[in-house]
Coordinates of C-alpha atoms in Angstrom, one line a residue:
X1 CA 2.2 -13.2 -16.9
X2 CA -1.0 -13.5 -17.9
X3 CA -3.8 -11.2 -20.0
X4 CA -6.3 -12.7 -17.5
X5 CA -8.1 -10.3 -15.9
X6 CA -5.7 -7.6 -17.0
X7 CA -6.8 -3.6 -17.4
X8 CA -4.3 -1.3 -18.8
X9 CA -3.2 1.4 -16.5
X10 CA -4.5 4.7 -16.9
X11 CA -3.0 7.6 -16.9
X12 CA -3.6 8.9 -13.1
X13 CA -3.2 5.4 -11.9
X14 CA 0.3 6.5 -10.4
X15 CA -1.3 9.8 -8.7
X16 CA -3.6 7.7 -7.1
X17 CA -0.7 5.3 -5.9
X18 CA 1.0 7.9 -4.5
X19 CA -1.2 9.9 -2.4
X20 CA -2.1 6.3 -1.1
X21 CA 1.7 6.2 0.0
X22 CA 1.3 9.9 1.8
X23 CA -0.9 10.4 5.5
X24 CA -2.0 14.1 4.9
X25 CA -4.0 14.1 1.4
X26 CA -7.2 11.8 3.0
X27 CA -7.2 14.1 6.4
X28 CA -6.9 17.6 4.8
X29 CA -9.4 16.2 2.1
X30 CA -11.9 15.4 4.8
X31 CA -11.3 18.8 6.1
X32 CA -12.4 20.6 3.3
X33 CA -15.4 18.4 3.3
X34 CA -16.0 19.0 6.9
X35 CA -16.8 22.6 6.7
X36 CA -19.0 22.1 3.1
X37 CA -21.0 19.6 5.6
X38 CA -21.2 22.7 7.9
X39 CA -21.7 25.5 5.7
X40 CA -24.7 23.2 4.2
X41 CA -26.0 22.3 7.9
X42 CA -25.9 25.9 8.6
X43 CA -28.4 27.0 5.8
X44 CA -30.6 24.5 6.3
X45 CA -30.9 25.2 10.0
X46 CA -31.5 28.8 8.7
X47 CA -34.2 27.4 6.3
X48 CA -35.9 26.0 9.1
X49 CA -35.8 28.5 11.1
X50 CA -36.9 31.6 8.5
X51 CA -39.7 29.2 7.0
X52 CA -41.3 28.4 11.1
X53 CA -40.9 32.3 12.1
X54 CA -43.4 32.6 8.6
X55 CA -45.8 30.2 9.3
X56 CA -45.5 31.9 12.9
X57 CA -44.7 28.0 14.8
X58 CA -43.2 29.9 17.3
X59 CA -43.4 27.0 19.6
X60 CA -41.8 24.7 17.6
X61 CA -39.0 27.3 17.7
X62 CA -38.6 27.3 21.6
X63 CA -38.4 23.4 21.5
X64 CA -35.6 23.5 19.0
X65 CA -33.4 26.3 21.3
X66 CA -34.5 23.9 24.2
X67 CA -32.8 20.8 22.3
X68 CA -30.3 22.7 21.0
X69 CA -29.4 24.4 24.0
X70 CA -29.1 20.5 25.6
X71 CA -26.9 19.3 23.0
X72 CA -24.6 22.5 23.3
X73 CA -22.8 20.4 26.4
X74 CA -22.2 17.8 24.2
X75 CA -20.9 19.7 21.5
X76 CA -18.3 21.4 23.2
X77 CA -16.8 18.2 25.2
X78 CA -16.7 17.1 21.8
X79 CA -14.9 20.2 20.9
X80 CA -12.7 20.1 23.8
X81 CA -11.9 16.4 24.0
X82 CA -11.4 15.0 20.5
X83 CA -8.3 17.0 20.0
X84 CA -6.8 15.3 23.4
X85 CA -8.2 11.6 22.2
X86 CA -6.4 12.3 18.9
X87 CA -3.0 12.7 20.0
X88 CA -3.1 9.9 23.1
X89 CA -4.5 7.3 20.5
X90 CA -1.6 8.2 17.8
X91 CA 0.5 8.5 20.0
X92 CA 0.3 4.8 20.7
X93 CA -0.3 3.3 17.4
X94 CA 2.9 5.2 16.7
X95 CA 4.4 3.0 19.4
X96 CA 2.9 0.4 18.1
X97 CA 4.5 0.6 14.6
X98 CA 7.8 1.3 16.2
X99 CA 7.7 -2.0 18.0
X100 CA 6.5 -3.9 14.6
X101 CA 8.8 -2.2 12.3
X102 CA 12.0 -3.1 15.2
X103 CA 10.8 -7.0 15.1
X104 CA 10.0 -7.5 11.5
X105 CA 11.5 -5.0 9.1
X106 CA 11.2 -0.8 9.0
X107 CA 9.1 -1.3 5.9
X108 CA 6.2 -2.4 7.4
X109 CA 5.7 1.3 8.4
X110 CA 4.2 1.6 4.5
X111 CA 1.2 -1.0 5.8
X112 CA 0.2 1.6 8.6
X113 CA 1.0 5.0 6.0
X114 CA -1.2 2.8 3.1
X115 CA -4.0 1.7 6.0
X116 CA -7.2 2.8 5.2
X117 CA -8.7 2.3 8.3
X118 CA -6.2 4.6 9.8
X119 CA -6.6 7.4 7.4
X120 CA -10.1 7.1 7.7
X121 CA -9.8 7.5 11.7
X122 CA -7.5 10.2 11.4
X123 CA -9.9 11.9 8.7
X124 CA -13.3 11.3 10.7
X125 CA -11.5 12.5 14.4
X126 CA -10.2 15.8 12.7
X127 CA -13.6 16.2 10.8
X128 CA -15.7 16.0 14.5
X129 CA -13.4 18.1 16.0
X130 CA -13.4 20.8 13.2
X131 CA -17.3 20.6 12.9
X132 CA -17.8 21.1 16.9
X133 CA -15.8 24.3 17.1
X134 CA -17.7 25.6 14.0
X135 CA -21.3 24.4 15.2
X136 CA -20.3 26.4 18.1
X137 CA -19.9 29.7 15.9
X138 CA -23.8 29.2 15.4
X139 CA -25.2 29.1 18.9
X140 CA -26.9 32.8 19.3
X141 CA -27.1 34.8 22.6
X142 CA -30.6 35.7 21.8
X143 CA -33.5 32.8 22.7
X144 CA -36.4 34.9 21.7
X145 CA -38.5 32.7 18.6
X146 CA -38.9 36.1 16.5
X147 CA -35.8 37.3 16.5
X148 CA -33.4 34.0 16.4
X149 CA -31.9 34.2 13.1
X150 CA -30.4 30.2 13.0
X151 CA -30.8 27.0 15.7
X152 CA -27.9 24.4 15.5
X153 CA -30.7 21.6 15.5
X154 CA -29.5 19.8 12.7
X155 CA -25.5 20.8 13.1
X156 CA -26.0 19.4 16.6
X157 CA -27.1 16.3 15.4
X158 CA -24.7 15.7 12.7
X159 CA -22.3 16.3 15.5
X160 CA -23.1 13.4 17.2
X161 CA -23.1 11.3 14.1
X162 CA -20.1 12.3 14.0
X163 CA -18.9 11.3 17.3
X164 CA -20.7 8.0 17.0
X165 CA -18.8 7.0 13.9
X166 CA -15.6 8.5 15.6
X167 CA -16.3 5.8 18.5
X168 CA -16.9 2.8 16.0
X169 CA -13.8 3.6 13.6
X170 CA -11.6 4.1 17.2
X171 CA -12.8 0.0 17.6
X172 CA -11.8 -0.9 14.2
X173 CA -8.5 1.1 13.9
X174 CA -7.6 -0.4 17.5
X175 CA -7.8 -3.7 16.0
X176 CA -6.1 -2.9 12.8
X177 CA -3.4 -1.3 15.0
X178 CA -3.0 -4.4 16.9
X179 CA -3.0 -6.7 14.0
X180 CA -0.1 -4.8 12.4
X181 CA 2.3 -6.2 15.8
X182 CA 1.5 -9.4 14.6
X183 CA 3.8 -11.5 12.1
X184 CA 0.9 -13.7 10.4
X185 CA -1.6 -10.5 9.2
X186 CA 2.0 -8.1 8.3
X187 CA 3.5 -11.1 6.3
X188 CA 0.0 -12.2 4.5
X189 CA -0.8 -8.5 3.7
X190 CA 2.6 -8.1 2.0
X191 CA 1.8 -11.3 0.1
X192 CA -1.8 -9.8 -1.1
X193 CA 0.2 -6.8 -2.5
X194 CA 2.6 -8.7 -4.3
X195 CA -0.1 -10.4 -5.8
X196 CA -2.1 -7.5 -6.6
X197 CA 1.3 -6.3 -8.7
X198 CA 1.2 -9.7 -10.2
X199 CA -2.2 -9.6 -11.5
X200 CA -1.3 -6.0 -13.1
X201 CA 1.2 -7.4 -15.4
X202 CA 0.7 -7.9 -18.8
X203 CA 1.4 -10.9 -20.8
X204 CA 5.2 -10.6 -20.9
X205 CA 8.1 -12.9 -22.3
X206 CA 11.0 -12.3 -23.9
X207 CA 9.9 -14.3 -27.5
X208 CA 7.6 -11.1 -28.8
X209 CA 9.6 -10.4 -31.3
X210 CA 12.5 -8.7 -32.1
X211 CA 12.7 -4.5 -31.3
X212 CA 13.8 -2.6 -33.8
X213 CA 17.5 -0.8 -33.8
X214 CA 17.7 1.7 -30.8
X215 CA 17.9 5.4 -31.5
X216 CA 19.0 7.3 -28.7
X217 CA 18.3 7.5 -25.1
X218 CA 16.8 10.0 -23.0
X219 CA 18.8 11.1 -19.7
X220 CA 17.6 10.9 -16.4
X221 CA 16.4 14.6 -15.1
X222 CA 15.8 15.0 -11.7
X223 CA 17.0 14.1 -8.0
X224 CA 18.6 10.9 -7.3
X225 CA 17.2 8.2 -5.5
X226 CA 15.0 5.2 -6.2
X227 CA 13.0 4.2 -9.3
X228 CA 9.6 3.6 -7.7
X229 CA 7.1 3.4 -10.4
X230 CA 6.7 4.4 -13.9
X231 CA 3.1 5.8 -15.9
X232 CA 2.5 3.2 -18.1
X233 CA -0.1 4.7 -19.7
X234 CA 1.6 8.5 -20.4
X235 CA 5.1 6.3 -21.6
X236 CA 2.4 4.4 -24.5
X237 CA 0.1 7.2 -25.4
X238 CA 4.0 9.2 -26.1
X239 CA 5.2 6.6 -28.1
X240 CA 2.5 5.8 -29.8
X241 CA 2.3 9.6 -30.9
X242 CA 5.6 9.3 -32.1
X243 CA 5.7 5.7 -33.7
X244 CA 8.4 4.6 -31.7
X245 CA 9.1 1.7 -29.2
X246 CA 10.7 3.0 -25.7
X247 CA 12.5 0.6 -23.3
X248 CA 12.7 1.6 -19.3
X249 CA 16.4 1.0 -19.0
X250 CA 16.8 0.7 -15.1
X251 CA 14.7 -2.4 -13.5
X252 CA 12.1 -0.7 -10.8
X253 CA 13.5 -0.5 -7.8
X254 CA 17.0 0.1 -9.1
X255 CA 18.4 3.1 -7.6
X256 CA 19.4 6.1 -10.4
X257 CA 21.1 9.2 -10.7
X258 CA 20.9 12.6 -12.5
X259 CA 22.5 12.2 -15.9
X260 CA 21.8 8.3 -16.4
X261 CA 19.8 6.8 -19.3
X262 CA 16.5 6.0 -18.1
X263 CA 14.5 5.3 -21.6
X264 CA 15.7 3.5 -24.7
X265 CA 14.2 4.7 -28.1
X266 CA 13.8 2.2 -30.6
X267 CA 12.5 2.7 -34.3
X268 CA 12.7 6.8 -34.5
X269 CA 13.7 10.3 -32.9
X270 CA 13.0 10.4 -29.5
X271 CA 9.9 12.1 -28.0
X272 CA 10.5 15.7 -26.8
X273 CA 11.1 16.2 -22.9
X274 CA 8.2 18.0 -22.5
X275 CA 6.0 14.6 -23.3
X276 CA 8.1 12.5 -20.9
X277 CA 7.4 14.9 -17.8
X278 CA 6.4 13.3 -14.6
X279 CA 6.4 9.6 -16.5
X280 CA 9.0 8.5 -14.2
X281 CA 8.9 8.7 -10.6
X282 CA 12.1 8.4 -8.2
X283 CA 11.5 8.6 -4.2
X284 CA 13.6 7.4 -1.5
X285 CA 12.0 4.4 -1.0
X286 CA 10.6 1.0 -2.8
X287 CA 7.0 0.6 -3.0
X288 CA 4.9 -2.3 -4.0
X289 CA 3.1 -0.3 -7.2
X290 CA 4.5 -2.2 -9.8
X291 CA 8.0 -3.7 -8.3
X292 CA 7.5 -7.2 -8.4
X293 CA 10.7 -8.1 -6.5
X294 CA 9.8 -6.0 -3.2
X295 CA 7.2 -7.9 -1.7
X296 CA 10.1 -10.5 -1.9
X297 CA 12.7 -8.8 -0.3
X298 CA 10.3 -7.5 2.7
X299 CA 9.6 -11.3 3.4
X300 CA 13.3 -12.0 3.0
X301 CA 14.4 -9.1 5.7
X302 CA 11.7 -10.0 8.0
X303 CA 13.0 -13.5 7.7
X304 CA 16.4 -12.5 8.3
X305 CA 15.4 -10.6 11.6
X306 CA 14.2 -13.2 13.0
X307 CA 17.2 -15.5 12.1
X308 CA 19.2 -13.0 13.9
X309 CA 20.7 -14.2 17.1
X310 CA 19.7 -11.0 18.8
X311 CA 16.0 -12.1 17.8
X312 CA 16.2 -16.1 17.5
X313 CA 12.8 -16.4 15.9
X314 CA 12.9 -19.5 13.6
X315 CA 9.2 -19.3 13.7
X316 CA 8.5 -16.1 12.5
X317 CA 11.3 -17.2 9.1
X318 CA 9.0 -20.4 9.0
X319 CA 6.1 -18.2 8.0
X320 CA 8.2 -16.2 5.6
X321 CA 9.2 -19.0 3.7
X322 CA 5.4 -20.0 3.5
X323 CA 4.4 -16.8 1.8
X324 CA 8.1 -17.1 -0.5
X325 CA 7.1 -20.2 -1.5
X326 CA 3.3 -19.1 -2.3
X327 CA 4.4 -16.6 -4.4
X328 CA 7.1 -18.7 -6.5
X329 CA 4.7 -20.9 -7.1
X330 CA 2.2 -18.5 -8.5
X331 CA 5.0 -17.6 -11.1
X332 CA 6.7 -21.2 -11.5
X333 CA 5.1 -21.2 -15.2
X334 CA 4.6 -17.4 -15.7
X335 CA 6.9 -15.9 -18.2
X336 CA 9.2 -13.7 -16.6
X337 CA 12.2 -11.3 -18.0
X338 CA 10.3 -8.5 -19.9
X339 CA 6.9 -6.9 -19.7
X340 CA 5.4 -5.7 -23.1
X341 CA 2.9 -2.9 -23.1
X342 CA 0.6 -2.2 -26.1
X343 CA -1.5 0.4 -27.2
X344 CA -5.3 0.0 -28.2
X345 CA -4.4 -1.6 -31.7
X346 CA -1.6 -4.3 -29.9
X347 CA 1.4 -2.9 -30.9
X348 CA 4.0 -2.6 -28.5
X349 CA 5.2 0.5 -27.2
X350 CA 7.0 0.3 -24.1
X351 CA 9.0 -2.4 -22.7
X352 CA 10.2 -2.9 -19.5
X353 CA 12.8 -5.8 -17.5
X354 CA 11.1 -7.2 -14.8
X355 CA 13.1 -10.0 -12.8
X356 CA 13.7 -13.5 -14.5
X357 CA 12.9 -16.2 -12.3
X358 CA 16.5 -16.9 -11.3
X359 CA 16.1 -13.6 -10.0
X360 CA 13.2 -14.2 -7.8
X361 CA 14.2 -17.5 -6.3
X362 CA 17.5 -16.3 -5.4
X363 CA 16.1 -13.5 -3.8
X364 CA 13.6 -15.6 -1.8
X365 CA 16.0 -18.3 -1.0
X366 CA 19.8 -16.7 -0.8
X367 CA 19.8 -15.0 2.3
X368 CA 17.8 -16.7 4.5
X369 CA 19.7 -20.1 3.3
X370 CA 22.8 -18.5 4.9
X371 CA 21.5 -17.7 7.6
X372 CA 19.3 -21.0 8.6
X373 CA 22.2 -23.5 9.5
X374 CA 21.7 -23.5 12.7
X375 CA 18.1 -23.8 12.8
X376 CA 16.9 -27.0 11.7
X377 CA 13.0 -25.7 12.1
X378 CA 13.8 -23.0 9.0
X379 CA 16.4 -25.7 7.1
X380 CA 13.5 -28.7 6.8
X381 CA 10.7 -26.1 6.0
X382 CA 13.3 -24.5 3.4
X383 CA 13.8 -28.2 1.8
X384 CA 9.9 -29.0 1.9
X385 CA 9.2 -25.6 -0.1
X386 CA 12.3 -26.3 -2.4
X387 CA 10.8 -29.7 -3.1
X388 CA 7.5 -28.4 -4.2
X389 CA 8.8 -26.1 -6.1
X390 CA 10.8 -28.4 -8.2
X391 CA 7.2 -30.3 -8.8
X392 CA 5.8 -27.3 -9.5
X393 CA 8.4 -25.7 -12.3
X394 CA 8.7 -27.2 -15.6
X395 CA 12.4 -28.8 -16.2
X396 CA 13.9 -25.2 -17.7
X397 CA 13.1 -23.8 -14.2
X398 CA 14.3 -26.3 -11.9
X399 CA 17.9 -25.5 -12.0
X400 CA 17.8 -22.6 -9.8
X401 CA 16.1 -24.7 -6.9
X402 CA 18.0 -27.7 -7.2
X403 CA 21.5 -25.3 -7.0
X404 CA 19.8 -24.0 -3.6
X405 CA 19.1 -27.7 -2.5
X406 CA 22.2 -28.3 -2.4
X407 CA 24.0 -25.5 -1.2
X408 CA 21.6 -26.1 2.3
X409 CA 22.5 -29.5 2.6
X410 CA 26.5 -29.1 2.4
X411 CA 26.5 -26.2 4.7
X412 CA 24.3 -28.0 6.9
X413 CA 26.8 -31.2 6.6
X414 CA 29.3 -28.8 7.7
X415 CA 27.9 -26.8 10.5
X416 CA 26.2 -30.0 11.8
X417 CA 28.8 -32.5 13.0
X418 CA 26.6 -35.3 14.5
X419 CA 24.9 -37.4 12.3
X420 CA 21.6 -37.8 13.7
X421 CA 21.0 -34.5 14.2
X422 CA 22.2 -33.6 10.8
X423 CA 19.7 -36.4 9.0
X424 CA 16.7 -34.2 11.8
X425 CA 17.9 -31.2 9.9
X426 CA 18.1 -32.0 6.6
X427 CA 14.3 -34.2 6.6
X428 CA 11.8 -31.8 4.5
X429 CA 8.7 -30.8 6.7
X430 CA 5.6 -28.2 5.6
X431 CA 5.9 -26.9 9.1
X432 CA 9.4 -27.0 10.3
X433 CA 9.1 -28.8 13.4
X434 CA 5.8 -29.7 13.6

């Protein structure tokens, strides 16, 4: 992989990768910012108020009770309404990503969780709503200029800021809602991330020299489930303290168990415990972080959905195998195997597997060239994208994709007795059937 463009990771990188995977951190967030924005609108309204009553603009005060008093309708439909809009337009996006994730793949439900537009909908409806009810805390009973202590002038009109932006993200997140039940935007956003993990990589390759002897091994600690990501930046600033090399054992994405090795120490004693806290991080589910191989598999199971024959959706595996190929060709001349990470002086401090590129073809290629006998639409595009691919990769690499070429043809020789159909299937086409 290559240096270009290449920053190493810092330390709360993961943090921030995590709490992009959640739904509740950006809306409780906004909260808290919600009633600042309130508590600020509130003294200045004061402010106002207090500095008019001195210079004795008693008039001025009346006409800000009068608009005030106007906008109090507003404020509490807002108030009494937003929380009702809320819950009817979630409760059909969630229909929404029910229906995508039951025609593609149940992963897709990370591209809603991950939206930003949605968060920020979520974050902006609860923020009017909060700010209403607590505008309405500052209307007073009394309308007399001299003794009014506060005027909600300006909380009033930052309410319907509010509801204004609340109307222009409910356009935007409708359209990003619908977008997500499409296969061409879910497939080509799953591409983008796998990309995005691509260009995060180091220069890797498994010719950086040799590591020195191992040393011991440091036990996994902790629930089991799946290796999700790893902080890159904690694991090298550790071993650089402690002038040793450490090896993530487990590829990410592999799932592990209490009691397991996680971390190889090469060249000296192992790190205390203490220093390796929280640099591993096991969930229940992949995510696109740093696993290189996911974005694979999420194209593959879509793929394989629509090759079902309770979906029949050659199609849909047609664009699959457009973004496969995309990817595999980004990587055709990319060293693969193992990442190296270095530390400010370029000395090598953690290493880390990462899949070889027999790996990554099989996965993108394997399953769905089971599965595509029958459909000579996915079988010609698969043979197009296996023939660029050999064009593509230099002689080492072309083994792989020349073992997959001809695994489709003989199983389409055998599941296709007629031999003018079998010559249609087997004819390489960019678009299947055009």
């Amino acid at each position: 992989m290559s240096d270009r463009g290449y920053r190493p990771p810092r330390v709360l990188t993961p943090l921030r990768e995590h709490l992009r995977e959640t739904f509740w951190f950006a809306p409780t967030l906004t909260l808290v910012c919600a009633v600042v924005l309130w508590l600020l609108a509130s003294a200045l309204d004061e402010q106002i108020v207090a500095y008019l009553q001195d210079q004795h603009a008693y008039d001025e005060i009346r006409d800000l009770v009068s608009i005030a008093e106007d906008t109090k309708t507003i404020v509490v439909t807002v108030s009494t309404a937003m929380m009702t809009f809320i819950g009817v337009v979630f409760s059909i996006s969630l229909v929404a990503v029910q229906m995508a994730s039951g025609q593609l793949t149940p992963r897709v439900v990370r591209i809603f969780v991950r939206s930003r537009i949605s968060k920020l909908t979520l974050s902006v409806f609860l923020a009017t709503f909060v700010f209403s009810l607590l505008v309405l805390t500052s209307y007073e009973s009394t309308v007399d200029p001299r003794k009014v202590v506060t005027v909600p002038f300006l909380q009033s009109v930052l309410t319907a800021v509010l509801v204004g932006l609340s109307l222009l993200l409910f356009i935007a997140y409708v359209s990003s809602t619908l977008r997500l039940m499409q296969v061409g935007p879910v497939v080509d956003r799953i591409t983008r991330d796998s990309f995005h993990v691509l260009r995060r990589m180091p220069a890797s390759g498994p010719r950086e020299g040799v590591l020195p002897a191992e040393t011991g091994q440091v036990p996994y600690e902790g629930r089991a489930g799946v290796l999700r990501d790893v902080n890159v930046a904690r694991l090298v600033r550790t071993a650089r303290r402690n002038g040793v090399v450490l090896r993530l054992i487990p590829r990410l994405g592999d799932f592990v168990v209490p009691g397991t090795p996680v971390l190889a120490v090469h060249g000296g004693v192992a790190p205390p415990p203490r220093t390796l806290r929280y640099t591993v991080s096991v969930g229940v589910e992949r995510t696109l972080h740093q696993d290189l191989a996911f974005g694979l598999r999420q194209l593959s199971d879509i793929a394989l959905r629509a090759l079902s024959s309770a979906v029949n959706d050659p199609t849909t595996a047609v664009q699959c195998l457009d973004r496969i190929v995309q990817f595999l060709a980004a990587v055709a001349k990319l060293p693969l195997g193992v990442v190296h990470h270095r530390d400010r002086k370029g000395v090598v401090r953690l290493v880390q597997d990462v899949p070889e590129w027999a790996d990554l073809v099989d996965l993108g290629f394997e399953e769905i060239r089971r599965c595509a006998t029958d459909s000579p639409q996915v079988t010609r595009r698969l043979l197009a994208g296996i023939d660029d691919l050999v064009r593509l990769a230099g002689p080492e690499r072309q083994g792989p994709l020349v073992r997959h070429r001809a695994l489709l043809v003989q199983a389409v020789e055998r599941a296709v007795p007629d031999a003018a159909e079998r010559e249609f299937a087997l004819l390489p086409d960019r678009q299947g059937i055009g």
